[in-house]
CSV table of C-alpha atoms in Angstrom, one decimal:
chain,number,residue,atom,x,y,z
A,8,MET,CA,90.9,85.6,91.6
A,9,ILE,CA,94.2,83.7,91.5
A,10,PRO,CA,96.6,84.2,94.4
A,11,ILE,CA,99.9,85.9,93.4
A,12,SER,CA,103.3,86.3,94.8
A,13,ARG,CA,105.0,89.7,95.2
A,14,CYS,CA,107.3,91.2,92.8
A,15,SER,CA,111.0,90.0,92.8
A,16,SER,CA,114.0,92.3,92.3
A,17,ASN,CA,114.4,90.8,88.8
A,18,ASP,CA,110.8,91.7,87.8
A,19,HIS,CA,109.9,94.5,85.4
A,20,LEU,CA,107.1,96.5,86.7
A,21,VAL,CA,105.3,98.5,84.0
A,22,ILE,CA,102.8,101.2,85.1
A,23,ILE,CA,100.4,102.6,82.4
A,24,GLY,CA,99.6,106.2,83.4
A,25,ASN,CA,101.5,108.9,85.3
A,26,GLY,CA,98.7,110.7,87.2
A,27,MET,CA,98.3,111.1,91.0
A,28,ALA,CA,97.4,107.5,91.8
A,29,SER,CA,100.4,106.1,89.7
A,30,HIS,CA,102.7,108.5,91.4
A,31,ARG,CA,101.6,107.8,94.9
A,32,LEU,CA,102.1,104.1,94.1
A,33,LEU,CA,105.7,104.8,93.0
A,34,GLU,CA,106.3,106.8,96.1
A,35,ALA,CA,105.2,103.8,98.2
A,36,VAL,CA,106.8,101.1,96.2
A,37,VAL,CA,110.4,102.6,96.1
A,38,LYS,CA,110.5,102.5,99.8
A,39,LEU,CA,109.9,98.9,100.2
A,40,PRO,CA,112.7,96.4,100.5
A,41,HIS,CA,111.3,94.1,97.7
A,42,ARG,CA,110.8,96.7,95.1
A,43,PRO,CA,111.6,95.6,91.5
A,44,LYS,CA,114.8,97.2,90.3
A,45,GLN,CA,113.3,97.8,86.9
A,46,ILE,CA,110.2,100.1,86.8
A,47,THR,CA,108.8,101.8,83.7
A,48,VAL,CA,106.1,104.4,83.7
A,49,ILE,CA,104.3,105.5,80.5
A,50,GLY,CA,102.3,108.7,80.7
A,51,ALA,CA,100.1,110.2,78.0
A,52,GLU,CA,100.6,113.8,79.2
A,53,ALA,CA,103.7,115.9,78.3
A,54,SER,CA,104.6,116.6,82.0
A,55,PRO,CA,105.4,114.4,84.9
A,56,ALA,CA,102.7,113.7,87.5
A,57,TYR,CA,101.1,116.8,89.1
A,58,ASN,CA,98.5,117.5,91.7
A,59,ARG,CA,95.3,117.4,89.8
A,60,ILE,CA,93.3,118.5,92.9
A,61,LEU,CA,94.9,122.0,92.6
A,62,LEU,CA,93.7,122.6,88.9
A,63,SER,CA,90.8,124.6,90.3
A,64,PRO,CA,93.0,127.1,92.2
A,65,LEU,CA,95.3,127.2,89.3
A,66,LEU,CA,92.5,128.2,87.0
A,67,ALA,CA,91.4,130.8,89.6
A,68,ASP,CA,95.0,132.2,89.4
A,69,GLU,CA,95.5,131.5,93.1
A,70,MET,CA,98.8,129.7,92.5
A,71,PRO,CA,101.5,129.2,89.8
A,72,PRO,CA,101.7,126.1,87.8
A,73,SER,CA,104.9,125.1,89.6
A,74,ALA,CA,102.8,124.5,92.8
A,75,LEU,CA,101.2,121.6,91.2
A,76,ALA,CA,104.4,119.6,90.5
A,77,LEU,CA,104.9,116.4,92.6
A,78,ARG,CA,108.4,115.4,91.5
A,79,ASP,CA,110.7,116.5,88.8
A,80,MET,CA,112.4,114.3,86.2
A,81,GLN,CA,115.5,113.9,88.3
A,82,TRP,CA,113.6,112.2,91.1
A,83,TYR,CA,112.4,109.4,88.6
A,84,ALA,CA,116.1,108.9,87.5
A,85,GLU,CA,117.3,108.8,91.1
A,86,GLN,CA,114.8,106.2,91.9
A,87,GLY,CA,115.8,104.1,89.0
A,88,ILE,CA,112.5,104.6,87.2
A,89,THR,CA,112.2,105.0,83.4
A,90,LEU,CA,109.6,107.5,82.5
A,91,HIS,CA,108.2,107.9,79.0
A,92,LEU,CA,106.0,110.9,78.6
A,93,ASN,CA,103.6,112.1,75.9
A,94,GLU,CA,103.2,108.4,74.8
A,95,ARG,CA,100.1,106.4,74.7
A,96,VAL,CA,99.7,102.6,75.1
A,97,LEU,CA,97.9,101.3,72.2
A,98,LYS,CA,97.3,97.7,73.4
A,99,ILE,CA,98.2,95.1,76.1
A,100,GLY,CA,99.5,91.7,74.7
A,101,ARG,CA,98.6,89.3,77.7
A,102,GLU,CA,100.0,86.2,75.9
A,103,LYS,CA,103.4,87.7,75.4
A,104,GLN,CA,103.3,89.9,78.5
A,105,CYS,CA,103.9,93.1,76.7
A,106,VAL,CA,102.5,96.5,76.1
A,107,VAL,CA,102.6,98.3,72.7
A,108,THR,CA,102.8,102.0,72.7
A,109,SER,CA,103.0,104.6,70.1
A,110,CYS,CA,106.8,104.4,70.2
A,111,ARG,CA,107.9,101.0,71.4
A,112,THR,CA,107.0,97.5,72.8
A,113,LEU,CA,107.7,96.7,76.4
A,114,ALA,CA,107.8,93.4,78.1
A,115,TYR,CA,106.4,93.3,81.7
A,116,ASP,CA,106.4,90.7,84.5
A,117,ARG,CA,103.8,92.7,86.4
A,118,LEU,CA,101.5,95.5,84.9
A,119,VAL,CA,99.5,98.2,86.6
A,120,ILE,CA,96.7,100.0,84.7
A,121,ALA,CA,96.2,103.5,86.2
A,122,THR,CA,94.8,105.4,83.3
A,123,GLY,CA,92.3,107.5,85.2
A,124,SER,CA,89.2,108.9,83.6
A,125,ARG,CA,87.8,111.5,81.2
A,126,PRO,CA,84.9,113.9,81.4
A,127,THR,CA,81.5,112.4,80.8
A,128,LEU,CA,79.9,114.2,77.9
A,129,PRO,CA,76.1,114.4,77.7
A,130,GLU,CA,74.5,112.9,74.7
A,131,VAL,CA,73.0,116.1,73.3
A,132,PRO,CA,73.2,117.4,69.8
A,133,GLY,CA,76.1,119.6,69.2
A,134,ILE,CA,78.3,118.2,71.9
A,135,GLY,CA,81.2,117.9,69.4
A,136,LEU,CA,81.2,121.6,68.4
A,137,LYS,CA,84.3,123.7,68.8
A,138,GLY,CA,84.0,125.6,72.1
A,139,VAL,CA,82.9,122.6,74.2
A,140,TYR,CA,85.6,121.6,76.8
A,141,GLY,CA,86.3,119.3,79.7
A,142,PHE,CA,88.4,120.2,82.7
A,143,ARG,CA,90.7,117.4,83.8
A,144,THR,CA,94.3,118.2,82.8
A,145,LEU,CA,97.0,121.0,82.9
A,146,GLN,CA,96.3,121.7,79.2
A,147,ASP,CA,92.6,122.1,80.0
A,148,ALA,CA,93.3,124.6,82.7
A,149,ASP,CA,95.5,126.6,80.3
A,150,THR,CA,92.9,126.6,77.6
A,151,LEU,CA,90.0,127.7,80.0
A,152,ALA,CA,92.3,130.4,81.4
A,153,GLU,CA,92.9,131.8,78.0
A,154,LEU,CA,89.1,131.8,77.2
A,155,ALA,CA,88.3,133.6,80.4
A,156,LEU,CA,90.9,136.2,79.6
A,157,ARG,CA,89.2,136.9,76.3
A,158,GLY,CA,85.9,137.6,78.1
A,159,GLY,CA,82.6,136.6,76.6
A,160,GLN,CA,80.0,134.2,77.9
A,161,CYS,CA,81.0,130.8,79.4
A,162,VAL,CA,78.5,128.1,80.5
A,163,VAL,CA,79.5,125.4,82.9
A,164,VAL,CA,77.3,122.3,82.8
A,165,GLY,CA,77.1,120.7,86.2
A,166,GLY,CA,76.7,122.2,89.6
A,167,GLY,CA,78.7,119.6,91.5
A,168,LEU,CA,82.3,120.1,93.0
A,169,LEU,CA,84.3,120.2,89.8
A,170,GLY,CA,81.7,122.4,88.0
A,171,LEU,CA,81.5,125.0,90.7
A,172,GLU,CA,85.2,125.2,91.1
A,173,ALA,CA,85.7,125.6,87.4
A,174,ALA,CA,82.9,128.3,87.3
A,175,GLU,CA,84.4,130.3,90.1
A,176,GLY,CA,87.9,130.0,88.5
A,177,LEU,CA,86.6,131.3,85.2
A,178,ARG,CA,84.8,134.1,86.9
A,179,LYS,CA,88.0,135.2,88.8
A,180,ARG,CA,89.8,135.2,85.4
A,181,GLY,CA,87.2,137.6,84.1
A,182,ALA,CA,84.6,135.5,82.3
A,183,SER,CA,80.9,136.0,82.6
A,184,VAL,CA,79.7,132.6,83.8
A,185,SER,CA,76.5,130.7,84.0
A,186,VAL,CA,76.1,127.3,85.8
A,187,LEU,CA,73.5,124.8,84.7
A,188,GLN,CA,72.5,122.3,87.2
A,189,ARG,CA,70.1,119.5,86.2
A,190,SER,CA,68.8,118.7,89.6
A,191,GLU,CA,66.9,121.1,92.1
A,192,ARG,CA,70.0,122.2,94.0
A,193,LEU,CA,73.8,122.5,93.8
A,194,MET,CA,75.9,119.6,95.0
A,195,ASN,CA,72.8,117.5,95.4
A,196,ARG,CA,74.8,114.4,96.3
A,197,GLN,CA,76.5,116.1,99.1
A,198,LEU,CA,74.3,118.9,100.5
A,199,ASP,CA,70.9,119.2,102.0
A,200,SER,CA,68.6,121.9,100.6
A,201,MET,CA,69.6,124.6,103.2
A,202,ALA,CA,73.3,124.3,102.7
A,203,ALA,CA,72.8,124.3,99.0
A,204,GLU,CA,70.6,127.5,99.2
A,205,LEU,CA,73.3,129.2,101.3
A,206,LEU,CA,76.1,128.1,98.8
A,207,GLU,CA,74.0,129.3,95.8
A,208,THR,CA,73.4,132.7,97.5
A,209,THR,CA,77.1,133.1,98.2
A,210,LEU,CA,78.1,132.2,94.6
A,211,ALA,CA,75.3,134.4,93.1
A,212,LYS,CA,76.5,137.4,95.1
A,213,ARG,CA,80.0,136.9,93.5
A,214,GLY,CA,78.6,137.1,90.1
A,215,LEU,CA,77.8,133.6,89.0
A,216,ASN,CA,74.5,133.0,87.2
A,217,ILE,CA,73.1,129.8,88.5
A,218,LEU,CA,70.2,127.9,87.0
A,219,THR,CA,68.7,124.7,88.6
A,220,HIS,CA,66.3,122.3,86.9
A,221,ALA,CA,68.2,123.3,83.8
A,222,ARG,CA,67.9,120.6,81.1
A,223,ILE,CA,69.8,121.0,77.8
A,224,SER,CA,68.1,120.5,74.5
A,225,HIS,CA,71.1,121.2,72.3
A,226,PHE,CA,74.2,123.2,71.6
A,227,GLU,CA,73.7,125.6,68.7
A,228,ASP,CA,76.0,125.7,65.8
A,229,ASP,CA,77.2,129.2,64.6
A,230,GLY,CA,77.2,127.7,61.0
A,231,ALA,CA,80.9,127.2,60.9
A,232,GLY,CA,81.2,124.3,63.4
A,233,SER,CA,81.7,126.5,66.5
A,234,LEU,CA,79.4,127.0,69.5
A,235,ALA,CA,76.9,129.8,69.4
A,236,ALA,CA,74.5,129.2,72.3
A,237,VAL,CA,73.1,126.6,74.8
A,238,VAL,CA,69.4,125.9,74.3
A,239,LEU,CA,67.5,124.5,77.2
A,240,GLU,CA,64.4,122.2,77.0
A,241,ASP,CA,62.2,125.1,78.1
A,242,GLY,CA,63.3,127.1,75.1
A,243,GLN,CA,65.6,129.4,76.8
A,244,ARG,CA,68.6,130.4,74.6
A,245,MET,CA,71.9,131.3,76.3
A,246,PRO,CA,74.5,132.7,73.9
A,247,ALA,CA,77.9,131.4,74.8
A,248,GLN,CA,81.4,131.3,73.3
A,249,SER,CA,82.4,128.3,75.4
A,250,VAL,CA,80.9,125.4,77.5
A,251,ILE,CA,82.7,123.5,80.1
A,252,VAL,CA,81.3,120.1,80.8
A,253,ALA,CA,81.6,118.9,84.4
A,254,THR,CA,78.9,116.3,84.8
A,255,GLY,CA,81.0,113.4,86.1
A,256,VAL,CA,83.8,111.2,84.8
A,257,THR,CA,84.0,108.0,82.6
A,258,PRO,CA,86.7,105.5,83.6
A,259,ASN,CA,89.4,104.9,80.9
A,260,ALA,CA,88.9,101.2,80.9
A,261,GLU,CA,89.3,100.6,77.1
A,262,LEU,CA,92.8,99.0,77.3
A,263,GLY,CA,91.5,96.5,79.9
A,264,HIS,CA,88.4,95.7,77.8
A,265,GLN,CA,90.5,95.2,74.6
A,266,ALA,CA,92.9,93.0,76.5
A,267,GLY,CA,90.0,90.7,77.5
A,268,LEU,CA,90.1,91.6,81.2
A,269,THR,CA,86.8,91.4,83.1
A,270,THR,CA,85.2,94.9,82.9
A,271,GLN,CA,81.9,96.4,83.7
A,272,ARG,CA,81.7,100.2,84.1
A,273,ALA,CA,85.5,100.0,84.6
A,274,ILE,CA,88.3,97.3,85.0
A,275,MET,CA,87.2,94.9,87.8
A,276,VAL,CA,89.6,94.3,90.6
A,277,ASP,CA,89.4,92.1,93.7
A,278,ASP,CA,90.5,93.3,97.2
A,279,THR,CA,94.2,93.2,96.3
A,280,LEU,CA,93.6,95.4,93.3
A,281,THR,CA,94.3,92.5,91.0
A,282,THR,CA,92.3,92.1,87.8
A,283,SER,CA,91.0,88.8,86.2
A,284,ASP,CA,94.6,88.4,85.0
A,285,PRO,CA,96.9,87.6,88.0
A,286,LEU,CA,99.8,89.6,86.6
A,287,ILE,CA,97.8,92.7,85.8
A,288,HIS,CA,96.4,95.2,88.4
A,289,ALA,CA,94.2,98.3,88.1
A,290,LEU,CA,94.2,101.4,90.3
A,291,GLY,CA,92.2,104.5,90.8
A,292,GLU,CA,89.5,106.0,88.5
A,293,CYS,CA,89.9,103.3,85.9
A,294,CYS,CA,89.1,100.4,88.2
A,295,GLN,CA,86.0,99.0,89.8
A,296,PHE,CA,85.7,97.2,93.1
A,297,GLU,CA,82.4,95.4,93.6
A,298,GLN,CA,79.9,98.0,92.4
A,299,HIS,CA,82.1,101.0,93.1
A,300,THR,CA,84.0,103.4,90.9
A,301,TYR,CA,86.0,106.3,92.0
A,302,GLY,CA,86.5,110.1,91.6
A,303,LEU,CA,87.8,111.2,94.9
A,304,VAL,CA,91.4,110.8,96.1
A,305,GLU,CA,90.7,109.4,99.6
A,306,PRO,CA,89.7,105.8,98.5
A,307,ILE,CA,92.4,105.8,95.9
A,308,TRP,CA,95.1,106.5,98.5
A,309,ARG,CA,93.9,103.4,100.4
A,310,GLN,CA,94.0,101.4,97.2
A,311,VAL,CA,97.7,102.5,96.8
A,312,ASP,CA,98.6,101.2,100.2
A,313,VAL,CA,97.0,97.9,99.3
A,314,LEU,CA,98.5,97.5,95.9
A,315,ALA,CA,102.0,98.4,97.2
A,316,ASN,CA,101.7,95.6,99.7
A,317,THR,CA,100.4,93.3,97.0
A,318,LEU,CA,103.2,94.0,94.7
A,319,CYS,CA,106.1,94.3,97.2
A,320,GLY,CA,104.9,93.4,100.7
A,321,ASP,CA,103.6,90.3,102.3
A,322,GLY,CA,100.3,90.4,100.3
A,323,SER,CA,98.2,90.5,103.5
A,324,ALA,CA,96.6,94.0,102.8
A,325,ARG,CA,92.9,94.0,101.6
A,326,TYR,CA,91.0,96.9,100.2
A,327,SER,CA,87.5,97.7,101.5
A,328,GLU,CA,85.1,100.5,101.2
A,329,ALA,CA,84.8,103.3,103.8
A,330,PRO,CA,83.0,106.6,104.0
A,331,THR,CA,84.6,109.7,102.6
A,332,ALA,CA,84.3,113.4,103.5
A,333,THR,CA,84.0,116.2,100.9
A,334,LYS,CA,85.4,119.7,100.9
A,335,LEU,CA,84.7,122.4,98.3
A,336,LYS,CA,88.0,124.0,96.9
A,337,ILE,CA,86.6,127.7,96.4
A,338,SER,CA,88.5,130.4,98.1
A,339,GLY,CA,86.4,132.1,100.8
A,340,VAL,CA,83.7,129.3,100.9
A,341,ALA,CA,84.0,126.7,103.8
A,342,LEU,CA,82.1,123.6,103.3
A,343,TYR,CA,82.6,120.1,104.8
A,344,THR,CA,80.1,117.2,104.4
A,345,PHE,CA,80.0,113.4,104.7
A,346,GLY,CA,77.4,110.7,105.0
A,347,PRO,CA,73.7,110.6,103.8
A,348,THR,CA,72.3,113.7,102.2
A,349,GLU,CA,68.7,113.0,103.1
A,350,ALA,CA,67.4,112.0,106.6
A,351,THR,CA,65.3,108.9,107.0
A,352,PRO,CA,62.6,108.3,109.6
A,353,GLU,CA,65.3,106.4,111.7
A,354,HIS,CA,67.5,109.5,111.9
A,355,GLU,CA,67.6,112.1,114.7
A,356,VAL,CA,68.3,115.5,113.0
A,357,LEU,CA,70.2,118.2,114.8
A,358,HIS,CA,70.6,121.5,113.1
A,359,TYR,CA,71.8,125.1,113.8
A,360,ARG,CA,71.9,128.2,111.8
A,361,ASP,CA,73.3,131.7,112.6
A,362,PRO,CA,72.1,134.0,109.7
A,363,GLU,CA,74.5,136.8,110.9
A,364,SER,CA,77.6,134.7,110.6
A,365,GLY,CA,76.4,132.5,107.9
A,366,ASP,CA,77.0,129.4,109.8
A,367,TYR,CA,74.9,126.3,109.3
A,368,ARG,CA,75.3,122.8,110.7
A,369,ARG,CA,73.2,119.8,110.3
A,370,LEU,CA,74.0,116.4,112.0
A,371,LEU,CA,72.3,113.0,111.3
A,372,LEU,CA,72.4,110.6,114.2
A,373,ARG,CA,71.1,107.0,114.5
A,374,ASN,CA,70.9,105.2,117.8
A,375,GLY,CA,73.3,107.8,119.3
A,376,GLN,CA,75.9,107.5,116.5
A,377,LEU,CA,76.8,110.1,114.0
A,378,GLU,CA,76.1,109.1,110.4
A,379,GLY,CA,76.2,112.4,108.4
A,380,ALA,CA,77.1,115.9,108.7
A,381,VAL,CA,76.7,119.2,106.6
A,382,LEU,CA,78.9,122.1,107.8
A,383,TYR,CA,78.8,125.5,106.0
A,384,GLY,CA,80.7,128.5,107.2
A,385,ASP,CA,82.4,127.2,110.4
A,386,THR,CA,83.8,123.9,109.4
A,387,HIS,CA,86.7,123.5,111.9
A,388,SER,CA,85.0,120.5,113.7
A,389,GLY,CA,84.3,118.6,110.5
A,390,PRO,CA,87.3,116.2,110.8
A,391,TRP,CA,86.4,115.5,114.4
A,392,TYR,CA,82.8,114.7,113.5
A,393,PHE,CA,84.1,112.4,110.7
A,394,ALA,CA,86.4,110.6,113.1
A,395,GLN,CA,83.5,110.0,115.5
A,396,ALA,CA,81.3,108.6,112.5
A,397,LEU,CA,84.1,106.3,111.5
A,398,ALA,CA,84.6,105.1,115.0
A,399,LYS,CA,80.9,104.6,115.5
A,400,THR,CA,81.3,106.4,118.8
A,401,ASP,CA,78.1,106.5,121.0
A,402,LEU,CA,77.6,110.2,121.4
A,403,SER,CA,74.4,110.1,123.5
A,404,ALA,CA,76.2,111.6,126.5
A,405,CYS,CA,77.1,114.8,124.6
A,406,ARG,CA,74.1,114.9,122.4
A,407,GLN,CA,73.1,118.5,123.6
A,408,ALA,CA,76.6,119.9,122.8
A,409,LEU,CA,77.2,118.2,119.5
A,410,LEU,CA,76.4,121.2,117.4
A,411,PHE,CA,78.8,123.3,119.3
A,412,GLY,CA,81.9,121.3,118.1
A,413,GLU,CA,84.7,119.2,119.4
A,414,ALA,CA,85.6,121.1,122.6
A,415,ASP,CA,82.0,121.2,124.1
A,416,ALA,CA,81.2,117.6,123.0
A,417,ASN,CA,84.4,116.2,124.4
A,418,ALA,CA,83.9,117.9,127.6
A,419,LEU,CA,80.6,116.1,128.1
A,420,LEU,CA,82.0,112.9,127.0
A,421,PHE,CA,84.5,113.2,129.8
A,422,ASP,CA,82.0,114.3,132.4
A,423,ASN,CA,82.8,118.1,132.3
A,424,PRO,CA,79.7,119.8,131.2
A,425,PRO,CA,80.2,123.0,129.1
A,426,THR,CA,78.0,126.1,129.2
A,427,PRO,CA,76.3,126.3,125.9
A,428,SER,CA,76.4,129.8,124.3
A,429,SER,CA,73.4,129.0,122.1
A,430,THR,CA,70.5,126.6,121.7
A,431,LEU,CA,70.2,123.7,119.3
A,432,GLU,CA,67.1,122.5,117.5
A,433,ALA,CA,66.1,118.9,117.0
A,434,ALA,CA,63.9,118.0,114.1
């Protein structure tokens, strides 16, 4: 990639997209001394940027829509930012350095593409029927809440983070909900079999109908273009008035591809978040760094720091991959996990379970260093475990106390042995 200089005060910075990544970039850029005076943001949704992470609690009626707002329109005006909402960019003209929207043509000196992603839809017959929905926007949350209030049968396709959060939100709104998980267990990318079993038991007791090893044959048409049922490959027919698809996301990379930027699964960027065009950058779920694409906010926040430095700083910041931790946003369910899901022969496995309290912990160590953890129930030591994993701390001195959490482990690390209240098991 070609080295570029930072923006000058005379440059026009145009940002396509007004989601969380775009907004966090704005928050960072306006604080820098070399920010461009002219900044234009184009958002396809009708409202200013909001906290998409809170869509699940919103759907569950645990908070009002106002709690999701990040900034109001006045903030953009006070920062000298022009915000165009409910407007889509149709194409990028690289030769003339302009973007063409549904309403106008804008010249840019530097361009950021932050168009996010959309739900990945399974390639099964009937996917286009009325009654099949995704769950990515405020409008989606409003639509699903209305569906739940009407009652009836809802089927959520996907037993990962978003699918389970959507299913619980629909249940709390009054819907009868089934969850279809293609693999053998819920959250199979984050949980081991025991934690997944505990989670399934908890959710089933709340009233969710969970089916694993569930492969969809087709969505059945009611004869008028609307959904009537979900039919599985084993022949099981599940009547449904609505289906919510939560099987992953697809990067919105079409603008970059149409503009001739290098793309694979998403828009390719280097470690400064610069695309194959030195005047164009990509950020968040629409970009790809090396083989990685994104669906969690933690790496995107690190991308924002790098891109803000690229645009308005000294250009020295570089993006690199780092481990991330996962928490489930379902009220009353405490779950914290990071690192490998499955143990290898090189791992030492420590695990603990208290059936009465519902607590479960499993730690994976290699050569005394923590590489992965699954915590269910009592998760208060999760961030400490994660910090030790990132720091590659040698935990050999406190191995026998690791499962009891931060306080006991730290005591041993500092030569003050604790009195364990239970026993741990190594496998």
